[in-house]
C-alpha cells in the first residue's frame, strides 16, 4: 500500500506535497505572529508538517518517514520562500490553502492507517495512528508557540480523522480494493472537515469543575 | 513479572484501573478550567493517564503498553462520562480520588521498574523509569494546558517514586519474592505521597539567580 | 568514531563533561527565575543537558546515551550543588560558562553527526541530527518553563550547528582523518556561535502576516 502510494499514484504524491505545503504555511503563518526569525519560522513550519507522522513512527517503532526522503524539508523551504515573497498576497489564496490543508489531513490520515496496518496493529490502534498523523503536528506547533493547542477547542479536526478511520476499516473489512478504501476514507475526512468549518459545527464544551461548587467564577 | 502482573493478580489489575481512572479524572478536571470541549478533555485525560508509561516505553524501545490493550482508552472514556454525569458531585469523592491517584502512582512506579529490569537495564535506570512512569503524564498534561508543570514546584511527587524505587532495589537484591518487593515499594510511594500532601512537606525553593547580583527584584 | 570519542580522547571527554555542566547550569539558572524547588531545578538542568541527545537517539531508534552511562546525571547533580553553594558567585565565571556552553554545542553537534553516520543515514539527516543534538535540549527547557523557545528568535544557535555539519561533511568526503574532521567541525560551531553573540549577528525577523492586510498592529 505504501509502495503503491509513493510510486504508482503520482496523483496521490502531488496531493501529499500540497498537503505538506499547506501544513507548513499554516505553521509559518502562526510563527509570524510571534516575531520569529526566518529560521524559527522554518522550524515551526517543518514541525507542523512532519510532527504527526514522526510521532506515529516513533510509536510504531520505525524510522521517521522524513529521514528517508528529503522532499518534506524542501517543501517546507518552498513554503517559507513563498511566504517571504508573496507575504499577505499568499492569503488571497486563503480558500485554496484551506482546501490543501483539508486534503493533507485526509491523506495523512490514510497514510497513517496504512502504515499501522502493515505493522500488524489492531484496527483501533490504526484509527488512533491515523488521527495522530493528521493532528499532532498542529499540537506541537501550538506548544512551541506557547499557546493552548487549538485541537482541544476545535475538535472536529481530530474527530474527522477518526471518522475517516472508521470508514477505512469498514471498507477494508468489506474487501474493497486498497485504492477505493483509501479514497473513501480520505473523502470522509475532507468533507467532515470542510462541513465543520463552514457550518461552525462544534462539540459541547466542558463546564468548569470546581472543588468547591459554590465558587462559580471562571478565572481564565 | 509483567505476566504475573497482568494475569494472576486480579487485585493489582483492579488497582491499576483505579489508578488510571484517577489520573484521567485529574486531567479532565484540569482541562475543564480551560474551556476545552469534550474531545479535548478526553485527550488530556488520556495523556495524563498514559503519558508516563508511553515515555518509558519509547525510552526502553518497546511498543507502548496502551497499543496492546484497549483498556486504558476505555477507562478514560468512563472517566469522562463520570465527570459529565456527576460533575462536581464527583469531587465529593475528593478523598477517594486522591487515594486512587496515590495508589496509581505507587503501581505505575512498580510496573515501570519491573519492565525496565526485564529489559536488562541497571538499577539506577530502572529507578528513573519508575519515576518517569509515575510523573511524566502530569508534566505533559501541564505543558498542553500551557502551565508550568506542577511537578517542578511540588516535588514530593517524583521523589516519592524515587524513594519507592530505592526500596524496590533493596528488597530485590535481598532476595525477597517479587510480590513482596512490589508491595513494599508501592506502599513506600503511597505513604510518602500521602504524608507529603497531608503535612505540606516540601523541598526548599531555589532562590532567583541573577547575572547581575545587585539586581534583586524577582520579575515573575 | 564513538569508541575513539569515548575512550582514547581523554581531552574530548573532559570537554564533553564541561559542556554538559554548562548546559545544566544554564537550565538551573533559568529554573531559578520561576521559583522552582531543588528537584525541579535538577530536572530542568538534566533535560537541558540530555534533551537533544535523547531526541536524536529516539529518532535513530537506539538506546538513549544517558541510559548507558550515569555520568550525565552526576554532572547535573554537581551543577546543582555548585549553583546552591556559589549562587551568583558562579556567574562571575559568566564568560567561562559561555565558553563551556559553546564548546559543549560544538562537541554535541560532532557527536550527533558521528552517531548518525554510524547508523548509516545520508548526509543531510546527519547534519540535522547534529543540530538536534545541540539545540533541542534548550527548546524542551523553554517549553517546560512555559516560554517561547529562545531558539526561534536567536537562530545563530542551531544555524551554527548546521554550518559545522556542512564543514564536517566536506572534510569527511575529502578523506580527512576522523579526528581532524571532528576538530574542524567543532571549531566552526564554536567560532560562529561566539562571533554571533559578540557582534549580535541575527537573521531577519518574519513580519506578522495577517489574513486581513489592512490590520497592521502587532498584538504581541
PDB file of C-alpha atoms in Angstrom, chain A residues 24 27-29 31-32 36-48 76 80 84, chain C residues 152 206:
ATOM      1  CA  UNK A  24       3.948  24.215   6.568  1.00  0.00           C
ATOM      2  CA  UNK A  27       2.901  26.850  10.840  1.00  0.00           C
ATOM      3  CA  UNK A  28       4.874  29.724   9.300  1.00  0.00           C
ATOM      4  CA  UNK A  29       1.832  31.986   9.416  1.00  0.00           C
ATOM      5  CA  UNK A  31       5.086  31.808  13.739  1.00  0.00           C
ATOM      6  CA  UNK A  32       4.893  35.238  12.121  1.00  0.00           C
ATOM      7  CA  UNK A  36      10.151  34.682  14.944  1.00  0.00           C
ATOM      8  CA  UNK A  37      13.132  34.946  12.641  1.00  0.00           C
ATOM      9  CA  UNK A  38      13.288  33.082   9.334  1.00  0.00           C
ATOM     10  CA  UNK A  39      14.951  30.065  10.820  1.00  0.00           C
ATOM     11  CA  UNK A  40      12.407  29.824  13.649  1.00  0.00           C
ATOM     12  CA  UNK A  41       9.576  30.136  11.134  1.00  0.00           C
ATOM     13  CA  UNK A  42      11.106  27.329   9.064  1.00  0.00           C
ATOM     14  CA  UNK A  43      11.348  25.069  12.111  1.00  0.00           C
ATOM     15  CA  UNK A  44       7.724  25.737  13.104  1.00  0.00           C
ATOM     16  CA  UNK A  45       6.579  25.085   9.519  1.00  0.00           C
ATOM     17  CA  UNK A  46       8.540  21.837   9.420  1.00  0.00           C
ATOM     18  CA  UNK A  47       7.287  20.642  12.795  1.00  0.00           C
ATOM     19  CA  UNK A  48       3.678  21.359  11.795  1.00  0.00           C
ATOM     20  CA  UNK A  76       8.873  23.466   3.843  1.00  0.00           C
ATOM     21  CA  UNK A  80       8.883  29.742   3.641  1.00  0.00           C
ATOM     22  CA  UNK A  84       8.513  35.750   2.225  1.00  0.00           C
TER      23      UNK A  84
ATOM     24  CA  UNK C 152      13.288  30.586  17.314  1.00  0.00           C
ATOM     25  CA  UNK C 206       9.444  37.405   9.830  1.00  0.00           C
TER      26      UNK C 206
END
